[in-house]
Coordinates of N, CA and C in Angstrom, one line a residue:
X307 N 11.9 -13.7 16.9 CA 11.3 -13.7 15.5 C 10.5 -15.0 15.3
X308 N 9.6 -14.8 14.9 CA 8.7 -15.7 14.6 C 8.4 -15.9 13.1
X309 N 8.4 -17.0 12.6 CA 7.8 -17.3 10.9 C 6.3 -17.5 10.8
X310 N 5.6 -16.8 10.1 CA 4.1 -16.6 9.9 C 3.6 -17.6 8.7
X311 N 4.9 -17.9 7.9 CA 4.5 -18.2 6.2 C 5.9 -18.5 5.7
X312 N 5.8 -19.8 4.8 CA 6.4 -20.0 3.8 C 6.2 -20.0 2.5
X313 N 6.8 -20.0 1.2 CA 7.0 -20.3 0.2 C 8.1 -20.3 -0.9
X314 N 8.2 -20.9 -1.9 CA 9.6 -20.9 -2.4 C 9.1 -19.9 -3.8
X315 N 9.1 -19.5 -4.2 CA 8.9 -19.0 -5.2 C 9.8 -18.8 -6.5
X316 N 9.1 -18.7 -7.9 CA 9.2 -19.5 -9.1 C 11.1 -19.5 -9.6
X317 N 12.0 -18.9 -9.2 CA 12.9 -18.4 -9.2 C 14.2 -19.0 -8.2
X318 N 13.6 -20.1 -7.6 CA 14.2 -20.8 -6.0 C 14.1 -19.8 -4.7
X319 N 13.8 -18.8 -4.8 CA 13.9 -18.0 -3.5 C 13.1 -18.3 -2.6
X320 N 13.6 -18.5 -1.7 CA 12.5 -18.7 -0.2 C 12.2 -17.6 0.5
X321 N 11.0 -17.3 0.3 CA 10.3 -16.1 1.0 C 9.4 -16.2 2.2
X322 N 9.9 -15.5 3.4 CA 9.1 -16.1 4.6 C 8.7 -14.7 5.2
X323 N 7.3 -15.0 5.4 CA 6.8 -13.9 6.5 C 7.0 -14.1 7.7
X324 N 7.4 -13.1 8.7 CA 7.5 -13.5 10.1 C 6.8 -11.7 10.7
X325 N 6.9 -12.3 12.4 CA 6.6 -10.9 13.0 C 7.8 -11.3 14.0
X326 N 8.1 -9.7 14.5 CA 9.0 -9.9 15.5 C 8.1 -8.8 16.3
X327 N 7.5 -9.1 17.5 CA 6.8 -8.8 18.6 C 5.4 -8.6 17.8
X328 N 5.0 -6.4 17.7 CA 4.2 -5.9 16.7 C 4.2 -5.9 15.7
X329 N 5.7 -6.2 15.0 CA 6.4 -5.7 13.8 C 6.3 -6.9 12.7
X330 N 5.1 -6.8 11.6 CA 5.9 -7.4 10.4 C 7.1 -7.3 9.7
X331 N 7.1 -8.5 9.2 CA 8.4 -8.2 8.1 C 8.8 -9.5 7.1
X332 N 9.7 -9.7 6.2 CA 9.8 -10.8 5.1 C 11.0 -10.6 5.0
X333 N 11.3 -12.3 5.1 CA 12.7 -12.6 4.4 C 13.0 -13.4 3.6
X334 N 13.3 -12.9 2.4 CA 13.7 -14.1 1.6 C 15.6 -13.9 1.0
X335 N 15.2 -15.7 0.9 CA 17.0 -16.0 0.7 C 17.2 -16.9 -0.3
X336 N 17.8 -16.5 -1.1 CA 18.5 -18.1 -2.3 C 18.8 -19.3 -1.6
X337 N 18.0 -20.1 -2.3 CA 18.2 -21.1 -2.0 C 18.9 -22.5 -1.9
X338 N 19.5 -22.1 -3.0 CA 21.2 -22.3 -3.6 C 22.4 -21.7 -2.6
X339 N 22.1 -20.8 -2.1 CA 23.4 -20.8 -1.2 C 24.3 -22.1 -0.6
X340 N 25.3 -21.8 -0.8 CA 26.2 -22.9 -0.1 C 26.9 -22.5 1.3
X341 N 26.7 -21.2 1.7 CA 27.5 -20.5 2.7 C 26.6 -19.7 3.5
X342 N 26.3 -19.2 4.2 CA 25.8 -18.1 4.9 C 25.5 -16.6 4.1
X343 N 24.5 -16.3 3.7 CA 24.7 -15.3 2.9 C 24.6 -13.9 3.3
X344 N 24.8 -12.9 2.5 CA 25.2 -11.2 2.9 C 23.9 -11.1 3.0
X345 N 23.3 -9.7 3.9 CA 22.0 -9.3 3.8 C 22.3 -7.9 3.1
X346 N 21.0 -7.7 3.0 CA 20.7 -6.5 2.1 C 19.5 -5.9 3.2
X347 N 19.2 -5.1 4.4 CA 18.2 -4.6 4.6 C 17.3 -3.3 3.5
X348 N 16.0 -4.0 3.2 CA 15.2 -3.2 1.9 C 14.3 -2.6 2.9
X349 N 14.6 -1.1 2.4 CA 14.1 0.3 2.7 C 13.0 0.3 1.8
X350 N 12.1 1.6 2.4 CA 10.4 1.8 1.4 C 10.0 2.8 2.0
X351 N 9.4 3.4 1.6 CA 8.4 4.7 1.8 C 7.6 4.0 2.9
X352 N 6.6 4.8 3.9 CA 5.9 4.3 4.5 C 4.0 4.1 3.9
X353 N 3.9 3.0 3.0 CA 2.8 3.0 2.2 C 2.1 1.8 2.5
X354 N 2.6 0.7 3.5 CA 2.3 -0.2 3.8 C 3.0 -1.2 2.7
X355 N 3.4 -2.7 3.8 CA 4.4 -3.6 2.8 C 3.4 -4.0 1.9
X356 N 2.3 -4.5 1.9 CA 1.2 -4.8 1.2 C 1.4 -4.0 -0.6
X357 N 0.9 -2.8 -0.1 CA 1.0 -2.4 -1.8 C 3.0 -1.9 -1.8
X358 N 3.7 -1.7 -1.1 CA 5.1 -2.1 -1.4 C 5.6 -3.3 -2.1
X359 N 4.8 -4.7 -1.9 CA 5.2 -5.8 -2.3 C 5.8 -6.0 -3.3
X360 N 5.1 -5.7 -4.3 CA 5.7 -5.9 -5.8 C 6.9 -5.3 -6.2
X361 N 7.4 -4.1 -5.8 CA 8.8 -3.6 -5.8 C 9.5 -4.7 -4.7
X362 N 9.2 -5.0 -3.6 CA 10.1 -5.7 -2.9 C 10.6 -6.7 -3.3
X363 N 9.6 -7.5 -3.8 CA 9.8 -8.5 -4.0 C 11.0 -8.6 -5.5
X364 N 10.6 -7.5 -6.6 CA 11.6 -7.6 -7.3 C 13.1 -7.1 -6.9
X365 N 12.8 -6.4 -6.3 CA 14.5 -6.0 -5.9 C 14.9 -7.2 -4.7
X366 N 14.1 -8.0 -4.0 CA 14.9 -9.4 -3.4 C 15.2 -10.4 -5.2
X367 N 14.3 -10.5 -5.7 CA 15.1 -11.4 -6.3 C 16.3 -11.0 -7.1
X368 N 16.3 -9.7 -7.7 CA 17.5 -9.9 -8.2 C 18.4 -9.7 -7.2
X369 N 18.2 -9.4 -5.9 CA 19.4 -9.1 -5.1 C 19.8 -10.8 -4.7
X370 N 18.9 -11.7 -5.0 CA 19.2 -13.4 -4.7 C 19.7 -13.9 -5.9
X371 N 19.5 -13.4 -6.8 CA 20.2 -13.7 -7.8 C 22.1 -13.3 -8.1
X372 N 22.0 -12.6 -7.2 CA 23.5 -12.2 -6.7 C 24.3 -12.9 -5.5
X373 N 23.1 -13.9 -5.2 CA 23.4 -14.0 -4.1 C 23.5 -13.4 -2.7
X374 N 22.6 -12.8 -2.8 CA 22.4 -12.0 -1.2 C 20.7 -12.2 -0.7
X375 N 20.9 -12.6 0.9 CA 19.2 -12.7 1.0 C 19.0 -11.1 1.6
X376 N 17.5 -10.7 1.3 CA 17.2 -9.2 1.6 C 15.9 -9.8 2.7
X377 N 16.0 -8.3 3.8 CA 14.7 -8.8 4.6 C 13.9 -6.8 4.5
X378 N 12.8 -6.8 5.0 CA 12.3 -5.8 5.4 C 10.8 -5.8 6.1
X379 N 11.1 -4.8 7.0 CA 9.9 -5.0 8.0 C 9.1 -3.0 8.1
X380 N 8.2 -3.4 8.4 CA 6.5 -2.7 8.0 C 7.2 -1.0 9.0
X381 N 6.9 -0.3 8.5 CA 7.2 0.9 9.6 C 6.4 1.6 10.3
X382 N 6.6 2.3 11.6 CA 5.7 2.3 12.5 C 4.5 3.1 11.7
X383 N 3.5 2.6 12.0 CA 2.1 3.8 11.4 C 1.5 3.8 10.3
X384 N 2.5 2.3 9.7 CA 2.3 1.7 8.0 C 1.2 1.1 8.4
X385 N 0.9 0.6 7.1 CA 0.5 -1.0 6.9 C -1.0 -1.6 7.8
X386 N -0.7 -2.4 8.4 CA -1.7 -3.3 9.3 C -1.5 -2.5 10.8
X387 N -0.3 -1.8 11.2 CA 0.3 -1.4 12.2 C -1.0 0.1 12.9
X388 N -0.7 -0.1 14.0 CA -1.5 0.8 14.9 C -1.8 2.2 14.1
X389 N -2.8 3.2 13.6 CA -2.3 4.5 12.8 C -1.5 5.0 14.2
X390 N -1.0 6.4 13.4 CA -0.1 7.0 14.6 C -0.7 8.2 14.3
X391 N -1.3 9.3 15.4 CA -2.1 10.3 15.2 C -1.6 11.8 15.0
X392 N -0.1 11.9 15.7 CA 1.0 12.9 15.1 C 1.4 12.6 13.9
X393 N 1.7 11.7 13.1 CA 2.5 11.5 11.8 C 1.3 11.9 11.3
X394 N 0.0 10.9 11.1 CA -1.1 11.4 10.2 C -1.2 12.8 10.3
X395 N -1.5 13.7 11.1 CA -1.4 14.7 10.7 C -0.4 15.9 9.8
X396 N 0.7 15.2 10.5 CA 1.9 15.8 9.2 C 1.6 15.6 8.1
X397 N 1.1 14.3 7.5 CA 0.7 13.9 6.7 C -0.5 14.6 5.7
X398 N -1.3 14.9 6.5 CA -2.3 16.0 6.3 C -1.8 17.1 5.7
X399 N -1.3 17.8 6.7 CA -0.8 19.0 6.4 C 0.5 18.7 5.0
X400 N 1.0 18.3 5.2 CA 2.1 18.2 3.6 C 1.3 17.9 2.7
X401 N 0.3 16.9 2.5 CA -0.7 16.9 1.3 C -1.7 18.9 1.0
X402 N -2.1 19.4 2.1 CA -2.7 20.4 1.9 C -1.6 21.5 1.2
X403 N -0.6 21.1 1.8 CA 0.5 22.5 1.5 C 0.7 21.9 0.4
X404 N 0.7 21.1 -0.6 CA 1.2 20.6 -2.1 C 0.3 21.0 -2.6
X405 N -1.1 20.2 -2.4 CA -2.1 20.8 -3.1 C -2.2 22.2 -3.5
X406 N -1.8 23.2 -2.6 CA -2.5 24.5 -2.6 C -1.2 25.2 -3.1
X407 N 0.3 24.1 -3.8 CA 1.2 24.5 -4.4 C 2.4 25.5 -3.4
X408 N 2.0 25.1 -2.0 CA 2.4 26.6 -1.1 C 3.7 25.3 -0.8
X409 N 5.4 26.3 -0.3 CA 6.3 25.2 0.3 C 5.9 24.6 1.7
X410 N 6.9 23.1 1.5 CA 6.6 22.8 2.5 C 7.2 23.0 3.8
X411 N 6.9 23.6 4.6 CA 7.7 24.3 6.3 C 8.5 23.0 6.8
X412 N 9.3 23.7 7.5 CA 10.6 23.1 8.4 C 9.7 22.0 9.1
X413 N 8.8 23.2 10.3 CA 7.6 22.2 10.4 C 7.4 21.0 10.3
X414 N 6.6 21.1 9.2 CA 5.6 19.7 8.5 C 6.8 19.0 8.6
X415 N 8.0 19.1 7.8 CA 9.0 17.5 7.6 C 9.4 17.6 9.0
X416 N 10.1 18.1 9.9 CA 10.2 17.6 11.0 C 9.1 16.7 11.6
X417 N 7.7 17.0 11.9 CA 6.8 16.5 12.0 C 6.2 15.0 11.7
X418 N 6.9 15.3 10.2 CA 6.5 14.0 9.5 C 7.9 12.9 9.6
X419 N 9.2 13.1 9.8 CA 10.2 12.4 9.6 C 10.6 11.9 10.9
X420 N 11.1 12.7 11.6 CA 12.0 12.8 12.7 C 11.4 11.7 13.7
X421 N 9.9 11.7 14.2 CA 9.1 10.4 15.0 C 9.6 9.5 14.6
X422 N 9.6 9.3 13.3 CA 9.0 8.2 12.5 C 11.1 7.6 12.5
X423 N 11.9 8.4 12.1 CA 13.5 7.8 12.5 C 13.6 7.5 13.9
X424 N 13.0 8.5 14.6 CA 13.1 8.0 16.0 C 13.1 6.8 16.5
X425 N 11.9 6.2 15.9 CA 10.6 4.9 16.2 C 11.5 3.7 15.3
X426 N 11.7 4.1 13.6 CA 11.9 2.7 13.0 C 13.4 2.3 13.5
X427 N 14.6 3.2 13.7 CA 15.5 3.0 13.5 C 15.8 1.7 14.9
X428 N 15.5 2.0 15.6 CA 15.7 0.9 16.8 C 15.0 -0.7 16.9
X429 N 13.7 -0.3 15.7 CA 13.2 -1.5 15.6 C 13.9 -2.4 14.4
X430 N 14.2 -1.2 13.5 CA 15.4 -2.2 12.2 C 16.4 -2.7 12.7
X431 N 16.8 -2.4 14.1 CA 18.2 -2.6 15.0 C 17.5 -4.0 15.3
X432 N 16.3 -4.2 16.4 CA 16.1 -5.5 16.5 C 15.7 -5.9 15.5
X433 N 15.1 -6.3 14.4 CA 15.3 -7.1 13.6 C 16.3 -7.6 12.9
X434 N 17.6 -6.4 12.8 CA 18.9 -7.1 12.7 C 19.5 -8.5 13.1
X435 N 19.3 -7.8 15.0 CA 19.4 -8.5 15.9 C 19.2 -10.4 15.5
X436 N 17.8 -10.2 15.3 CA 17.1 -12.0 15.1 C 17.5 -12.3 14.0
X437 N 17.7 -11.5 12.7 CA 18.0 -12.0 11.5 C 19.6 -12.6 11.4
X438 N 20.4 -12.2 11.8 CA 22.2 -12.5 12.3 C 21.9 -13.5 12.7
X439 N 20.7 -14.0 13.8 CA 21.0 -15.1 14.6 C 21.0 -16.7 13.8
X440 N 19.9 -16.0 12.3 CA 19.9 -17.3 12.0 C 20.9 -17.6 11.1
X441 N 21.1 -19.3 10.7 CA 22.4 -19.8 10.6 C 22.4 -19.4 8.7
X442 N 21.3 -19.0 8.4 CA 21.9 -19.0 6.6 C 22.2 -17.3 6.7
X443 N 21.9 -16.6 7.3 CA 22.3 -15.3 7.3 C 23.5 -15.0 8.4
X444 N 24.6 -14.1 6.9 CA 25.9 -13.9 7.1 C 25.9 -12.0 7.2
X445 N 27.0 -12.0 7.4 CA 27.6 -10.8 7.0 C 28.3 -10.7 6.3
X446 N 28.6 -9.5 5.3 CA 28.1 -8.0 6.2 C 26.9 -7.8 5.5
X447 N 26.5 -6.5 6.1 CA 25.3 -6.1 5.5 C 25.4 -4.5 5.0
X448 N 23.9 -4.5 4.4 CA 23.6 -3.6 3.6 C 22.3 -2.7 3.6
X449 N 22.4 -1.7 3.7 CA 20.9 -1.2 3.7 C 20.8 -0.1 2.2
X450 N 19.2 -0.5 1.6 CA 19.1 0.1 0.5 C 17.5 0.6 0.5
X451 N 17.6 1.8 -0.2 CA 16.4 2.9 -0.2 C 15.7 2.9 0.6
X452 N 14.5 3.3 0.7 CA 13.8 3.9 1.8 C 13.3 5.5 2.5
X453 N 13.1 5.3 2.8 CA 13.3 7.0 3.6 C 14.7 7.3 3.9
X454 N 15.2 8.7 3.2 CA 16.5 8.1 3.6 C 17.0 8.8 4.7
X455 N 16.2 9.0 5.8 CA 16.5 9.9 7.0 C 16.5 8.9 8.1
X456 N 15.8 7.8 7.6 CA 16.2 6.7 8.2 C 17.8 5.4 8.0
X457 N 17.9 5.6 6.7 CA 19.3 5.5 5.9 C 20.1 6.4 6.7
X458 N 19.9 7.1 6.8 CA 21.1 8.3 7.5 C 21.5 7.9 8.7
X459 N 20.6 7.8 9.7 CA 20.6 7.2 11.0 C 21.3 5.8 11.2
X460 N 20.4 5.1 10.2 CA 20.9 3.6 10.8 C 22.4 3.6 10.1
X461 N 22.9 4.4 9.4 CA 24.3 4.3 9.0 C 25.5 5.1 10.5
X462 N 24.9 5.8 11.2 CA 25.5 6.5 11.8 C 25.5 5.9 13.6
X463 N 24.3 5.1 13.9 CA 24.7 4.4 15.1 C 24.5 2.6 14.6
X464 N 24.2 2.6 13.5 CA 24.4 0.6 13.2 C 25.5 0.3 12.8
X465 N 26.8 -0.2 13.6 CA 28.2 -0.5 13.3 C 28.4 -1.8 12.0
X466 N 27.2 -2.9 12.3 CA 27.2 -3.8 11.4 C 26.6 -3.6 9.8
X467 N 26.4 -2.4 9.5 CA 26.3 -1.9 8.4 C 26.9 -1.2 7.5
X468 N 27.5 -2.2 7.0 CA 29.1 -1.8 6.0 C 28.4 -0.7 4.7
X469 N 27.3 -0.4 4.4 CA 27.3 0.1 3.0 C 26.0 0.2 3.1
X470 N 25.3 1.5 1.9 CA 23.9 1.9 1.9 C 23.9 2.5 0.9
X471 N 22.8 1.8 -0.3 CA 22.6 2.9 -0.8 C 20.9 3.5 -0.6
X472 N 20.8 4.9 -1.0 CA 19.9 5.7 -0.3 C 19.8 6.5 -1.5
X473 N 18.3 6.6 -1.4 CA 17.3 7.2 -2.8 C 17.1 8.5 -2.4
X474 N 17.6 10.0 -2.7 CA 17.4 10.9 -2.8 C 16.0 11.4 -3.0
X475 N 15.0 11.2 -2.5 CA 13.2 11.1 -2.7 C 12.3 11.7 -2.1
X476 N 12.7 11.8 -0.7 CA 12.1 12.2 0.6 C 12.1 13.5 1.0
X477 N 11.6 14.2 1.9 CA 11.9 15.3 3.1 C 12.9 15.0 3.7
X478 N 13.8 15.9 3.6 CA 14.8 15.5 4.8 C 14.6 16.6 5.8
X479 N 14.8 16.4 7.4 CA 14.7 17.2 8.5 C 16.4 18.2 8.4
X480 N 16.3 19.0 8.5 CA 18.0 20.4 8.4 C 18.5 19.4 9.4
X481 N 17.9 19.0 10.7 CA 18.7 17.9 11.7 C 19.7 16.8 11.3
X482 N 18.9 16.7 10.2 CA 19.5 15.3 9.7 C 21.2 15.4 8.7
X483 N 21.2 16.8 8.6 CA 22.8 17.3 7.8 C 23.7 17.1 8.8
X484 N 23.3 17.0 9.9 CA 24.4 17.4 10.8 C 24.6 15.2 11.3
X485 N 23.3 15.2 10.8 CA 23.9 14.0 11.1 C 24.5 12.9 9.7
X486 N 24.2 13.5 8.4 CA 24.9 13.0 7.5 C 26.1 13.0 7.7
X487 N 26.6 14.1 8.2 CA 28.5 14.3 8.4 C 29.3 13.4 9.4
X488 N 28.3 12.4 9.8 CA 28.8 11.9 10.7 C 28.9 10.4 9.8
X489 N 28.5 10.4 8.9 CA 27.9 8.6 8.1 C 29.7 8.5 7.4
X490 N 30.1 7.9 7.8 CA 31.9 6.9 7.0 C 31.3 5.5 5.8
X491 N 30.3 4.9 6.1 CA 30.4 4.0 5.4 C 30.0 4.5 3.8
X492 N 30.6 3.4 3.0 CA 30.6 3.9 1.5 C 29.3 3.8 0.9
X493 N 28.4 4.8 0.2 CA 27.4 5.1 0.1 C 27.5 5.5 -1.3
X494 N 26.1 4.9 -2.3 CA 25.9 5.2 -3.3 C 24.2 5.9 -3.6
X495 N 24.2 7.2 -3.8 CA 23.2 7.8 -4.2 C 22.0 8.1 -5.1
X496 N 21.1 7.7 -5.3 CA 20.4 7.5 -6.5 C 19.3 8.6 -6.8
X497 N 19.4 10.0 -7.5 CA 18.8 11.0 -7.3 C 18.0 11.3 -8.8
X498 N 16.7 11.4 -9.3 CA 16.1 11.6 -9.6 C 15.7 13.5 -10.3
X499 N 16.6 13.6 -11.2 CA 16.7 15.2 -11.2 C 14.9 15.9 -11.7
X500 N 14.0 15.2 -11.8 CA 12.8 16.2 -12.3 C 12.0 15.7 -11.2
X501 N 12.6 14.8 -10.0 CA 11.1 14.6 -8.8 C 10.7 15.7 -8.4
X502 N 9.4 15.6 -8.7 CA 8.5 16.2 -8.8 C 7.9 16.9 -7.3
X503 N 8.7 15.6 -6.2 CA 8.0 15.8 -5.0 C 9.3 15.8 -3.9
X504 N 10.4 16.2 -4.7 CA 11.7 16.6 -3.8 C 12.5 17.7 -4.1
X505 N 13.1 18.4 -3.3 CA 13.4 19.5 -3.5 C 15.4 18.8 -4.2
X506 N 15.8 19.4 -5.4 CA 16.7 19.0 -6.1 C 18.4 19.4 -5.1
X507 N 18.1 20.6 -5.0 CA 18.8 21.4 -4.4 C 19.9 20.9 -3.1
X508 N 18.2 20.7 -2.5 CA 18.7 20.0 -1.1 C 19.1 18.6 -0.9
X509 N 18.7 18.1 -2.4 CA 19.3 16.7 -2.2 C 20.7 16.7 -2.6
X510 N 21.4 17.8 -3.7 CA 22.7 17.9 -3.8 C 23.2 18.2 -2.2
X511 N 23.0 19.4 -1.2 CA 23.6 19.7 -0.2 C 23.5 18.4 0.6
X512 N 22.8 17.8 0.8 CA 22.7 16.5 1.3 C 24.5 15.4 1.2
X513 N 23.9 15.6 -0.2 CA 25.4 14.4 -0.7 C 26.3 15.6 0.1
X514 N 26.2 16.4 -0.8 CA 27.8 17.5 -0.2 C 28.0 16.8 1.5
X515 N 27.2 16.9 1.9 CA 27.0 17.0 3.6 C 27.5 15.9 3.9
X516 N 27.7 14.2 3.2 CA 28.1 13.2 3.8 C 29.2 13.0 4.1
X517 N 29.6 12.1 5.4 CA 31.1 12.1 5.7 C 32.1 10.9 4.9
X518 N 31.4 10.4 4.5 CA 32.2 9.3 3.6 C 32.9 9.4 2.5
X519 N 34.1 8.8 3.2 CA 35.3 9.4 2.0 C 34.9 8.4 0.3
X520 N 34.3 7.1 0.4 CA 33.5 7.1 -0.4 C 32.1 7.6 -0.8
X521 N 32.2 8.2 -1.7 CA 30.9 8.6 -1.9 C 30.3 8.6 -3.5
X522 N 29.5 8.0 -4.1 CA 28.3 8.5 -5.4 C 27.6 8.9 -5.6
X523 N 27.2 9.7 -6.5 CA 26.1 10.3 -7.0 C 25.3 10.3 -7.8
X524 N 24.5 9.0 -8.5 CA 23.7 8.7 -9.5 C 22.8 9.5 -9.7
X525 N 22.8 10.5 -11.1 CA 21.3 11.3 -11.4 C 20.6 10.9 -12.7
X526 N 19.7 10.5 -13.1 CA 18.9 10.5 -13.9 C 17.8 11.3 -14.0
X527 N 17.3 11.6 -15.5 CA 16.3 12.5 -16.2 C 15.1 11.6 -15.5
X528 N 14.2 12.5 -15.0 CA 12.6 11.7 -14.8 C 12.4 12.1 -13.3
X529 N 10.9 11.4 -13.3 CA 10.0 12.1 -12.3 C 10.8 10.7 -11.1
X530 N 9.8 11.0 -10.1 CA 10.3 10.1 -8.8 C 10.2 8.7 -8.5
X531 N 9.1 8.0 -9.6 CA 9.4 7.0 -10.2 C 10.0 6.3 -11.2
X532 N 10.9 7.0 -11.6 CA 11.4 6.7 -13.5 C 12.9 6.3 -13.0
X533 N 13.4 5.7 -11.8 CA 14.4 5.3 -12.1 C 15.2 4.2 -12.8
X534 N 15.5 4.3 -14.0 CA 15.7 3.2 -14.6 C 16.3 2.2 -14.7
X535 N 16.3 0.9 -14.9 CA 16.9 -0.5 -14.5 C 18.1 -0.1 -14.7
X536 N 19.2 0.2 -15.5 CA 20.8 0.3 -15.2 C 21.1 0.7 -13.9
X537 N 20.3 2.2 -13.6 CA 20.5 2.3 -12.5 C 20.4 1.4 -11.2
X538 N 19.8 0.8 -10.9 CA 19.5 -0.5 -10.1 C 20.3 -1.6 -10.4
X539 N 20.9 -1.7 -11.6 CA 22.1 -2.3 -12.2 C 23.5 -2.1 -11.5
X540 N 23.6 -0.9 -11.4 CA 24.8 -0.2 -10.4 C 25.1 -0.1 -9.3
X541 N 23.8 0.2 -9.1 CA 23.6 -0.4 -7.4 C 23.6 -2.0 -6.7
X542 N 23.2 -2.3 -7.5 CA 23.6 -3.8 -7.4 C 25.2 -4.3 -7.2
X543 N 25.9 -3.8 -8.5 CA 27.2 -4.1 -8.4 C 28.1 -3.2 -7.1
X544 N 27.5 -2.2 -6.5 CA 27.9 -1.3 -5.6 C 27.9 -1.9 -4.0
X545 N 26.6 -2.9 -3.9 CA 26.6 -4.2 -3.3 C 27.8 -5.0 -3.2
X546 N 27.8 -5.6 -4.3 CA 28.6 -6.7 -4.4 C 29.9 -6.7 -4.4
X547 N 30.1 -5.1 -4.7 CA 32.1 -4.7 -4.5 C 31.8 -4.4 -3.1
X548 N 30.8 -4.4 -1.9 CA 31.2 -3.7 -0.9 C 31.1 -5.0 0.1
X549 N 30.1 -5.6 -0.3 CA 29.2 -7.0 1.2 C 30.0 -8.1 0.2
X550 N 30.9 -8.0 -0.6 CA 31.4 -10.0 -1.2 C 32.8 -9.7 -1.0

């Protein structure tokens, strides 16, 4: 891991850009810590961290404000990163099949998901890896929103990941049920009942499908962006009763 950039920003948090090999990514940590602190790995759509920023950066600070540093790094095919010429086209094709109002096939989300878990999930493993190494980052940790097919995964082969919560928002691959049943760690859900751009249904069969004898299911009124601050409130404390 390499550091690209510093700054402390207005709030005491230290926010550093680094790369680890190809791979961007940011970590910031309270700076007030007295101890080694919990991580929070921050999940995101793949939109590039750039226009991600502004959500990231708010959900690190309040998550530093709790006391926990959060990191997250760019996903393959985002951002500044290489395009990837299979995903783009999934990509393609799910935009044409919405437009033209027609469902979206098994297909397309396999297409569009399943690479892309393939690819991130081993690289969020190494950036684990370098992040543990340094001396203000503690355990345990935490992974929150994102794609949650990649939530799904990194909960089911990442042992050092005590807890996740995971935004009901995405395509999920039918593959990926079989591997929900396999996820123990205590997981809190944050589902959006009028998104616009997920099927409702299958996000209930989803929860149904998890193996964790703890389990939540947060739903709020509104589209795929409207989830509102309490909720984020809850999640927060769902953190802090699981990684303090």
């Amino acid at each position: 891991m390499h550091f690209t950039s510093e700054q402390r920003l207005d709030d005491g948090v230290l926010e550093r850009e680094f790369s680890l090999g190809e791979i961007p990514g940011i970590l910031w940590t309270p700076v007030s810590a007295s101890a080694p602190a919990p991580l929070i790995l921050l999940g995101h759509p793949p939109l590039g961290l750039h226009k991600m920023y502004p959500r990231l950066v708010a959900r690190a600070r309040h998550a530093a404000a709790d006391g926990f540093a959060t990191a997250t790094i760019e996903l393959p095919g985002s951002g500044d990163r290489p395009l990837w010429p299979s995903v783009e086209q999934a990509r393609a094709d799910l935009r044409r099949a919405m437009e033209a109002g027609e469902p979206v096939s098994d297909e397309i989300v396999d297409a569009l998901i399943l690479p892309l878990v393939d690819k991130a999930v081993p690289e969020w493993q190494a950036a684990l890896d370098a992040l543990l190494s340094l001396p203000e980052i503690g355990g345990p940790v935490g992974y929150s929103g994102g794609v949650i097919s990649i939530g799904i995964r990194l909960a089911v082969v990442e042992p050092r990941i005590s807890a996740a919560v995971l935004f009901a928002g995405s395509f999920v691959p039918r593959a990926m049920f079989e591997e929900a049943r396999q996820v123990t760690i205590p997981l809190h859900v944050l589902l959006q009942w009028d998104d616009e751009g997920n099927d409702r249904q299958a996000a209930l069969d989803l929860f149904d499908a998890f193996g964790s004898k703890e389990k939540s299911l947060h739903a709020n009124m509104g589209g795929h962006t409207g989830v509102p601050q309490f909720a984020g409130d809850v999640a927060a404390r769902f953190f802090t009763r699981h990684l303090k």
